[in-house]
Short mmCIF file of C-alpha atoms and ligand atoms in Angstrom, two decimals:
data_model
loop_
_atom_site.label_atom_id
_atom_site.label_comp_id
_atom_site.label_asym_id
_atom_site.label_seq_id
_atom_site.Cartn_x
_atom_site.Cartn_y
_atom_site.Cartn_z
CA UNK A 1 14.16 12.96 -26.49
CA UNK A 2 14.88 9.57 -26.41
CA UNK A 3 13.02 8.14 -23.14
CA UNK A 4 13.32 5.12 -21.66
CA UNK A 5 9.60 3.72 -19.87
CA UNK A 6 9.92 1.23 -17.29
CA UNK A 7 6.75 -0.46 -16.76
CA UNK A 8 3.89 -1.44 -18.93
CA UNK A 9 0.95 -1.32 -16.29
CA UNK A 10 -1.45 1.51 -15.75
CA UNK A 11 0.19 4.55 -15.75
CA UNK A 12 3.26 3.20 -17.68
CA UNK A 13 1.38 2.82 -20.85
CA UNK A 14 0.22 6.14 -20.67
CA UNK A 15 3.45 7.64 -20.20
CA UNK A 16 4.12 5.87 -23.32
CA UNK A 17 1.21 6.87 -25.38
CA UNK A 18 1.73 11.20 -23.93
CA UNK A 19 5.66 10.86 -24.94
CA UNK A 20 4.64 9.29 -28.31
CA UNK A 21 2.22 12.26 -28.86
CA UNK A 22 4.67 14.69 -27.81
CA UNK A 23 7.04 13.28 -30.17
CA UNK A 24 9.62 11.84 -28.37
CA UNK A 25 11.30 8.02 -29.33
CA UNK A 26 10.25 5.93 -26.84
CA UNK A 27 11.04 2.27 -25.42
CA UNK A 28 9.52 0.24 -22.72
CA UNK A 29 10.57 -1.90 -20.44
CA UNK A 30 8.11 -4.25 -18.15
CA UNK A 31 9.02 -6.56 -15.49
CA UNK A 32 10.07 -9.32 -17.80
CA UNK A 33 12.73 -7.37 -19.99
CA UNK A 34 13.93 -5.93 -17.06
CA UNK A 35 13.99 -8.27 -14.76
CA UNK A 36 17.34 -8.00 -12.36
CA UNK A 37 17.59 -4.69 -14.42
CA UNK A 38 18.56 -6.26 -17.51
CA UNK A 39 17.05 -3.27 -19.40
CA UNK A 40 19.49 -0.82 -17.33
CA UNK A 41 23.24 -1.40 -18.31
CA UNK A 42 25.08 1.26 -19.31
CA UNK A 43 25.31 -0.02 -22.76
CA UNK A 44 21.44 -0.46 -22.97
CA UNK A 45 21.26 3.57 -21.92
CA UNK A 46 24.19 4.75 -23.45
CA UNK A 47 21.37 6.07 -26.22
CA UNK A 48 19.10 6.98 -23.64
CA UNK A 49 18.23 10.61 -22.31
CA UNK A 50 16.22 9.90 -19.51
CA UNK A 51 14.37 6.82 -17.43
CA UNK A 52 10.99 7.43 -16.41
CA UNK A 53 9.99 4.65 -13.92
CA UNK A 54 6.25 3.49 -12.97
CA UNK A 55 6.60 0.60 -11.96
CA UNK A 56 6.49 -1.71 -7.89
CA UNK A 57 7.64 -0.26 -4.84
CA UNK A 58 9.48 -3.66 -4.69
CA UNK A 59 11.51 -3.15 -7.80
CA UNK A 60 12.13 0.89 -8.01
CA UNK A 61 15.04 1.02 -6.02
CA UNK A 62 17.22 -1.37 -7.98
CA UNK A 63 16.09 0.86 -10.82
CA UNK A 64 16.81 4.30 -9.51
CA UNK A 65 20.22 2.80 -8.32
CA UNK A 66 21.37 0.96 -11.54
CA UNK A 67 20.14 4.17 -13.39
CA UNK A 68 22.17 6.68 -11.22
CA UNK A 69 25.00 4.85 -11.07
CA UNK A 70 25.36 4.73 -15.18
CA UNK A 71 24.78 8.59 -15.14
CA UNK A 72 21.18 8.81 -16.59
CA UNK A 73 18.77 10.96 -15.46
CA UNK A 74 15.14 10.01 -14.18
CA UNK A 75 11.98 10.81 -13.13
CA UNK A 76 10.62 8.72 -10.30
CA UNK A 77 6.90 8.14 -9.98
CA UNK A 78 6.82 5.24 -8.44
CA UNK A 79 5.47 5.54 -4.62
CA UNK A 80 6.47 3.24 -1.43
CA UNK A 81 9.87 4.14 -1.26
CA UNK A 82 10.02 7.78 0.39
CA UNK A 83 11.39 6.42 3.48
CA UNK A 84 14.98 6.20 1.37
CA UNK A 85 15.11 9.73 -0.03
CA UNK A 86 18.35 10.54 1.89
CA UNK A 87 20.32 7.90 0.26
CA UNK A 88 18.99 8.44 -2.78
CA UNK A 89 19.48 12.31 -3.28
CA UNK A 90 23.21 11.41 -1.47
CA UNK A 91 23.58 8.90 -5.05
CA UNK A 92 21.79 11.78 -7.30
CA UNK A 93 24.30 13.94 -5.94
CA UNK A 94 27.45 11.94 -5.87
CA UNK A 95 27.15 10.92 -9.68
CA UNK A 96 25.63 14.40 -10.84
CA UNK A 97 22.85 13.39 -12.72
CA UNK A 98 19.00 15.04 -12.56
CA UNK A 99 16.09 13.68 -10.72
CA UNK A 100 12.74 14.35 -10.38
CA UNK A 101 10.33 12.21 -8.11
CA UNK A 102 6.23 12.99 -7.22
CA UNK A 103 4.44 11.18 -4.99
CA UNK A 104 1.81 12.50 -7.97
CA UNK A 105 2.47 14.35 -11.09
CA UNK A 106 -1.22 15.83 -11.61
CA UNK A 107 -1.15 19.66 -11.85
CA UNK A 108 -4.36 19.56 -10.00
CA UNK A 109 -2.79 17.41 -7.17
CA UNK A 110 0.11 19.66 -6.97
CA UNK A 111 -2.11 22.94 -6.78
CA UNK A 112 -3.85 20.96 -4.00
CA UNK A 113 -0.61 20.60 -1.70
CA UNK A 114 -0.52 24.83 -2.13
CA UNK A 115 -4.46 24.77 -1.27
CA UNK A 116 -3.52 22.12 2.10
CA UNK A 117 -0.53 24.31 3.09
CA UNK A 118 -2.92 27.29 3.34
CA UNK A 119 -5.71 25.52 5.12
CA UNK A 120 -2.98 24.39 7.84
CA UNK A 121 -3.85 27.52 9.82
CA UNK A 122 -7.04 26.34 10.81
CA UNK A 123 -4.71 23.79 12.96
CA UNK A 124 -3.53 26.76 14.92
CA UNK A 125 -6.87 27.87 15.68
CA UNK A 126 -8.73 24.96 17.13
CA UNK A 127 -9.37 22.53 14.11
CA UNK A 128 -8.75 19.07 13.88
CA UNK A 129 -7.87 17.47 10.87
CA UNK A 130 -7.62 14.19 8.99
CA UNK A 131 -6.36 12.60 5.72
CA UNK A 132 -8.76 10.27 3.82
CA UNK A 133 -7.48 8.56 0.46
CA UNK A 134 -9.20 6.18 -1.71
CA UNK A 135 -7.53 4.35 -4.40
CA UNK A 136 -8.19 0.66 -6.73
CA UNK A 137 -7.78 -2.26 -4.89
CA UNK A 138 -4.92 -3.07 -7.13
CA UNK A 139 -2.97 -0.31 -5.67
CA UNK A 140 0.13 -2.25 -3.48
CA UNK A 141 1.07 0.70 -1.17
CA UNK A 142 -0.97 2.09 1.53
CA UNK A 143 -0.92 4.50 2.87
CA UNK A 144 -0.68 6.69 -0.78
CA UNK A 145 2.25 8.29 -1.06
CA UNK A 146 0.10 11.26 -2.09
CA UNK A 147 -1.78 11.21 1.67
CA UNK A 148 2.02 11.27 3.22
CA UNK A 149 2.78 14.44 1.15
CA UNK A 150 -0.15 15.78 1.95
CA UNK A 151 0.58 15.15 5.99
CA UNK A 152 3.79 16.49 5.39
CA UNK A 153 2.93 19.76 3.51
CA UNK A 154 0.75 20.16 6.52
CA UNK A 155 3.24 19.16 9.13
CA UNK A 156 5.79 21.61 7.84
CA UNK A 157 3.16 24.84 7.21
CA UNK A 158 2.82 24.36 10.75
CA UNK A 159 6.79 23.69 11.73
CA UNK A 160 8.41 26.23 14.09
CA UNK A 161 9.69 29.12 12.04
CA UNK A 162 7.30 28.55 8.84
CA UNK A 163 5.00 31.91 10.24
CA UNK A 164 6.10 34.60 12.55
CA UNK A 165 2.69 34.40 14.23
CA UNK A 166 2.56 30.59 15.42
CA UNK A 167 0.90 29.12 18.12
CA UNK A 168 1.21 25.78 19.53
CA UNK A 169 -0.57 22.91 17.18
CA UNK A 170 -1.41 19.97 18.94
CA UNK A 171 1.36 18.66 20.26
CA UNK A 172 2.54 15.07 21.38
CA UNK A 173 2.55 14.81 25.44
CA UNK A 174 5.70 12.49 25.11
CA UNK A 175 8.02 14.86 22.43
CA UNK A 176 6.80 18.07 22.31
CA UNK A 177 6.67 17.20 18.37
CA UNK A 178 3.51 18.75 16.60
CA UNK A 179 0.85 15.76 15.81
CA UNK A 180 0.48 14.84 12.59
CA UNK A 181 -2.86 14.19 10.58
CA UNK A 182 -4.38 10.30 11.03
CA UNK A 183 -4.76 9.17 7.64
CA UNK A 184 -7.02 6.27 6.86
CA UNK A 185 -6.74 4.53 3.18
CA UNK A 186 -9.49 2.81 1.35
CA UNK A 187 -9.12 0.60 -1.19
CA UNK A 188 -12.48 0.35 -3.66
CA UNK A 189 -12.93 -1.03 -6.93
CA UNK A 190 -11.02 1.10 -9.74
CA UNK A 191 -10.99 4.23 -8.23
CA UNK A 192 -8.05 6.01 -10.08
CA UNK A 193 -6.83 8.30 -7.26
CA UNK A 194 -9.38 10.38 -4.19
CA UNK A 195 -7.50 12.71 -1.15
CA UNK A 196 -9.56 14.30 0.91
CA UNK A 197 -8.65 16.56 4.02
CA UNK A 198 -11.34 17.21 6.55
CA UNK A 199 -10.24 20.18 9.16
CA UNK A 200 -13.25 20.25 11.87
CA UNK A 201 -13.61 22.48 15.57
CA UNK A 202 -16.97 23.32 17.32
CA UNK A 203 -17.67 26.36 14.78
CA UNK A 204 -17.43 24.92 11.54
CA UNK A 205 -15.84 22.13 8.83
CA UNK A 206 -13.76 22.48 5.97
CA UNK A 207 -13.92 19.80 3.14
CA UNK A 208 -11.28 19.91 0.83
CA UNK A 209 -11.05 16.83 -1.71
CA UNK A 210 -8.65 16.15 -5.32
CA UNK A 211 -10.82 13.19 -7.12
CA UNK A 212 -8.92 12.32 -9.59
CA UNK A 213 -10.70 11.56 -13.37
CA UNK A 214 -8.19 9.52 -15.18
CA UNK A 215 -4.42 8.89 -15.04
CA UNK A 216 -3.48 11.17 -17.84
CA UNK A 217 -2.17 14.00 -15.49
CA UNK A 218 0.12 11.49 -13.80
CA UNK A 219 1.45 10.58 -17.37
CA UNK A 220 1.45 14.33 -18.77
CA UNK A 221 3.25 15.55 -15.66
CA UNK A 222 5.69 12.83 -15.70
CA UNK A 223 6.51 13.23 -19.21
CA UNK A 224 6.77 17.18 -19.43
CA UNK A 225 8.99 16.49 -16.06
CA UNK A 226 11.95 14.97 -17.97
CA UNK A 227 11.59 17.76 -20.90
CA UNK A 228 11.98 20.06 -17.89
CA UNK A 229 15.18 17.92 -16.63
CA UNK A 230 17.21 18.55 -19.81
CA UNK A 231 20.47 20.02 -18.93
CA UNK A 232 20.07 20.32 -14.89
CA UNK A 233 21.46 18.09 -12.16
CA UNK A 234 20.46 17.63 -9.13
CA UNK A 235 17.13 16.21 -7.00
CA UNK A 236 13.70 17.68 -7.26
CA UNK A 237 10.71 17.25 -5.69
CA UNK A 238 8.26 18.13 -8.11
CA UNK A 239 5.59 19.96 -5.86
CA UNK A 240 8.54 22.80 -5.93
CA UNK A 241 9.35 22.84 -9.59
CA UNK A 242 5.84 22.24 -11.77
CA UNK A 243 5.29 25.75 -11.89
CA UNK A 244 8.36 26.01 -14.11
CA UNK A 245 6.78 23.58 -16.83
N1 NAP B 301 3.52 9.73 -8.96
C1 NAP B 301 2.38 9.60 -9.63
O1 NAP B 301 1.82 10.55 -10.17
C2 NAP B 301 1.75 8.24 -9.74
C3 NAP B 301 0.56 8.07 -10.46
C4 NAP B 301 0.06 6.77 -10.63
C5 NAP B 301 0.72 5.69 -10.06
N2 NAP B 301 1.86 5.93 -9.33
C6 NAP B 301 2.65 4.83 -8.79
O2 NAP B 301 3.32 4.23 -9.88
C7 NAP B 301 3.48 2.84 -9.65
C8 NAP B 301 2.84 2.08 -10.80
O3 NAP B 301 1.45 2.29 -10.78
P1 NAP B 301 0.48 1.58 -11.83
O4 NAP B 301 -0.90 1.91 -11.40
O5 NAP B 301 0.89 1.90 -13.22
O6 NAP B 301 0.78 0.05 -11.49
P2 NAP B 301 0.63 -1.26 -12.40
O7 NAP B 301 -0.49 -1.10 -13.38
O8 NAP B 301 0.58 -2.43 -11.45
O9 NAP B 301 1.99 -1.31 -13.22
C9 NAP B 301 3.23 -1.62 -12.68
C10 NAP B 301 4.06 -2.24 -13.76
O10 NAP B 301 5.40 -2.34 -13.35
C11 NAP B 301 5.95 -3.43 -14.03
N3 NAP B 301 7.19 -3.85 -13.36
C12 NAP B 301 7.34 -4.52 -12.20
N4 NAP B 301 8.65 -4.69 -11.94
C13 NAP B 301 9.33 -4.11 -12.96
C14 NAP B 301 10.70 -3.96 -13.28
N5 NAP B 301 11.67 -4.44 -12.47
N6 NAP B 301 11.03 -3.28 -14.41
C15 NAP B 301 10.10 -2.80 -15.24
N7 NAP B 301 8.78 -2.94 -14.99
C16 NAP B 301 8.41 -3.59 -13.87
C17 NAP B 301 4.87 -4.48 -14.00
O11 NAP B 301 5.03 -5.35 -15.05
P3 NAP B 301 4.23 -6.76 -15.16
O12 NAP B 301 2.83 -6.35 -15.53
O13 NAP B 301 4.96 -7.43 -16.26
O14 NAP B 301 4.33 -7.43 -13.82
C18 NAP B 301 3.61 -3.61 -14.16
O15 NAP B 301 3.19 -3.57 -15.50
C19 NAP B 301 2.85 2.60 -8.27
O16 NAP B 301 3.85 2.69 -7.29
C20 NAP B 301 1.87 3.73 -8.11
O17 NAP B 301 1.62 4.06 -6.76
C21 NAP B 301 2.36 7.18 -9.16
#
């Protein structure tokens, strides 16, 4: 394929390094070449398969948007802008182009959303629970967007309707809403990526925890994410499609 890379930081460079391997042309743009997404007009792409972006929460939207809107498909794993996934799937969908975003592209993390959904019983059944991340000091979101999927894998195991045998989770006095999980965020030296979920009552704890080693997975999964995208439109989520890889 021929992929475009924006970003030449961390995880950009390995996405680089795992598409060279996997033979695919490559270019890169970092914040300079693309700055006011000079890297992203439709003449720039018109060679281009797809965009894979790692790159600020601050700049990913102009990205996503100038990318759309020339009919290129992308994969998204850039974090800090959740908040705007209607809009965005609403663009994906108007100009019929594919999309795949991750709040984390690690297998392992992915597995570890299936492992949280599972454990969100113990909610039902007098446990507590909390979200503890841990990530470099570099890092310029917080809370991860990896902790928010992980509240929200949680939040919906537990929705109304997601198990015939439900009971009331905590819920809010005010709405009625189920509570979610407090997460608290640490932010230590060069730690690449830590998640932990701690589910506690009187009888007994459960310590579940994804430490991640090095960014590879994020680059492997991003990487065999657009060879996945070839010929489909529409958005995905990848915690519902890596199983297809
Ligand atoms: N989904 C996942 O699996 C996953 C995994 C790891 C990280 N992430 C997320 O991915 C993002 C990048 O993480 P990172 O650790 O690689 O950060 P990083 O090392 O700080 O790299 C970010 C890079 O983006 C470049 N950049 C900024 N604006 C740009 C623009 N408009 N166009 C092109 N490049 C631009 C910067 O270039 P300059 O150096 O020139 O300023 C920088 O090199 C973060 O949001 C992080 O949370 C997600």
């Amino acid at each position: 394929m021929n992929l475009l890379i924006l970003g030449r930081g961390k995880t950009g460079s390995l996405v680089a390094e795992v598409a060279r391997e996997r033979h695919h042309h490559i270019q890169i743009a970092g914040a300079k070449e693309n700055a006011d997404c000079a890297a992203l007009t439709p003449e720039n792409l018109r060679t281009i398969d797809a965009v894979i972006d790692f790159t600020t929460p601050h700049a990913v939207l102009a990205n996503i948007e100038a990318c759309v809107q020339a009919g290129k498909d992308m994969v998204v794993g850039t974090t800090g802008w959740h908040n705007e996934i209607p809009r965005i799937r609403a663009l994906v969908e108007q100009h019929r182009t594919g999309f795949v975003f991750a709040a984390n592209f690690s297998i392992g993390v992915n597995l570890f959303f299936d492992i949280a959904r599972t454990a969100a019983a113990a909610l039902r059944h007098d446990y507590t629970g909390q979200i503890f991340e841990r990530h470099h000091i570099h890092k310029k979101d917080a809370p991860s967007g990896t902790a928010i999927a992980i509240q929200q894998v949680i939040r919906e195991a537990n929705s109304v309707g997601a198990d015939a045998f439900v009971r009331p989770v905590e819920r809010s006095e005010t709405s009625g809403a189920a509570k979610d999980l407090e997460i608290t965020s640490f932010r230590e030296g060069e730690v690449v990526g830590l998640h932990e979920i701690v589910l506690e009552s009187a009888a007994g704890r459960i310590y579940l925890c994804h430490d991640a080693k090095s960014r590879r997975g994020f680059a492997e999964g991003a990487v065999r994410a657009a060879e996945w995208l070839v010929g489909k439109k529409g958005f995905f989520d990848f915690k519902d499609i890596w199983r297809e890889l």
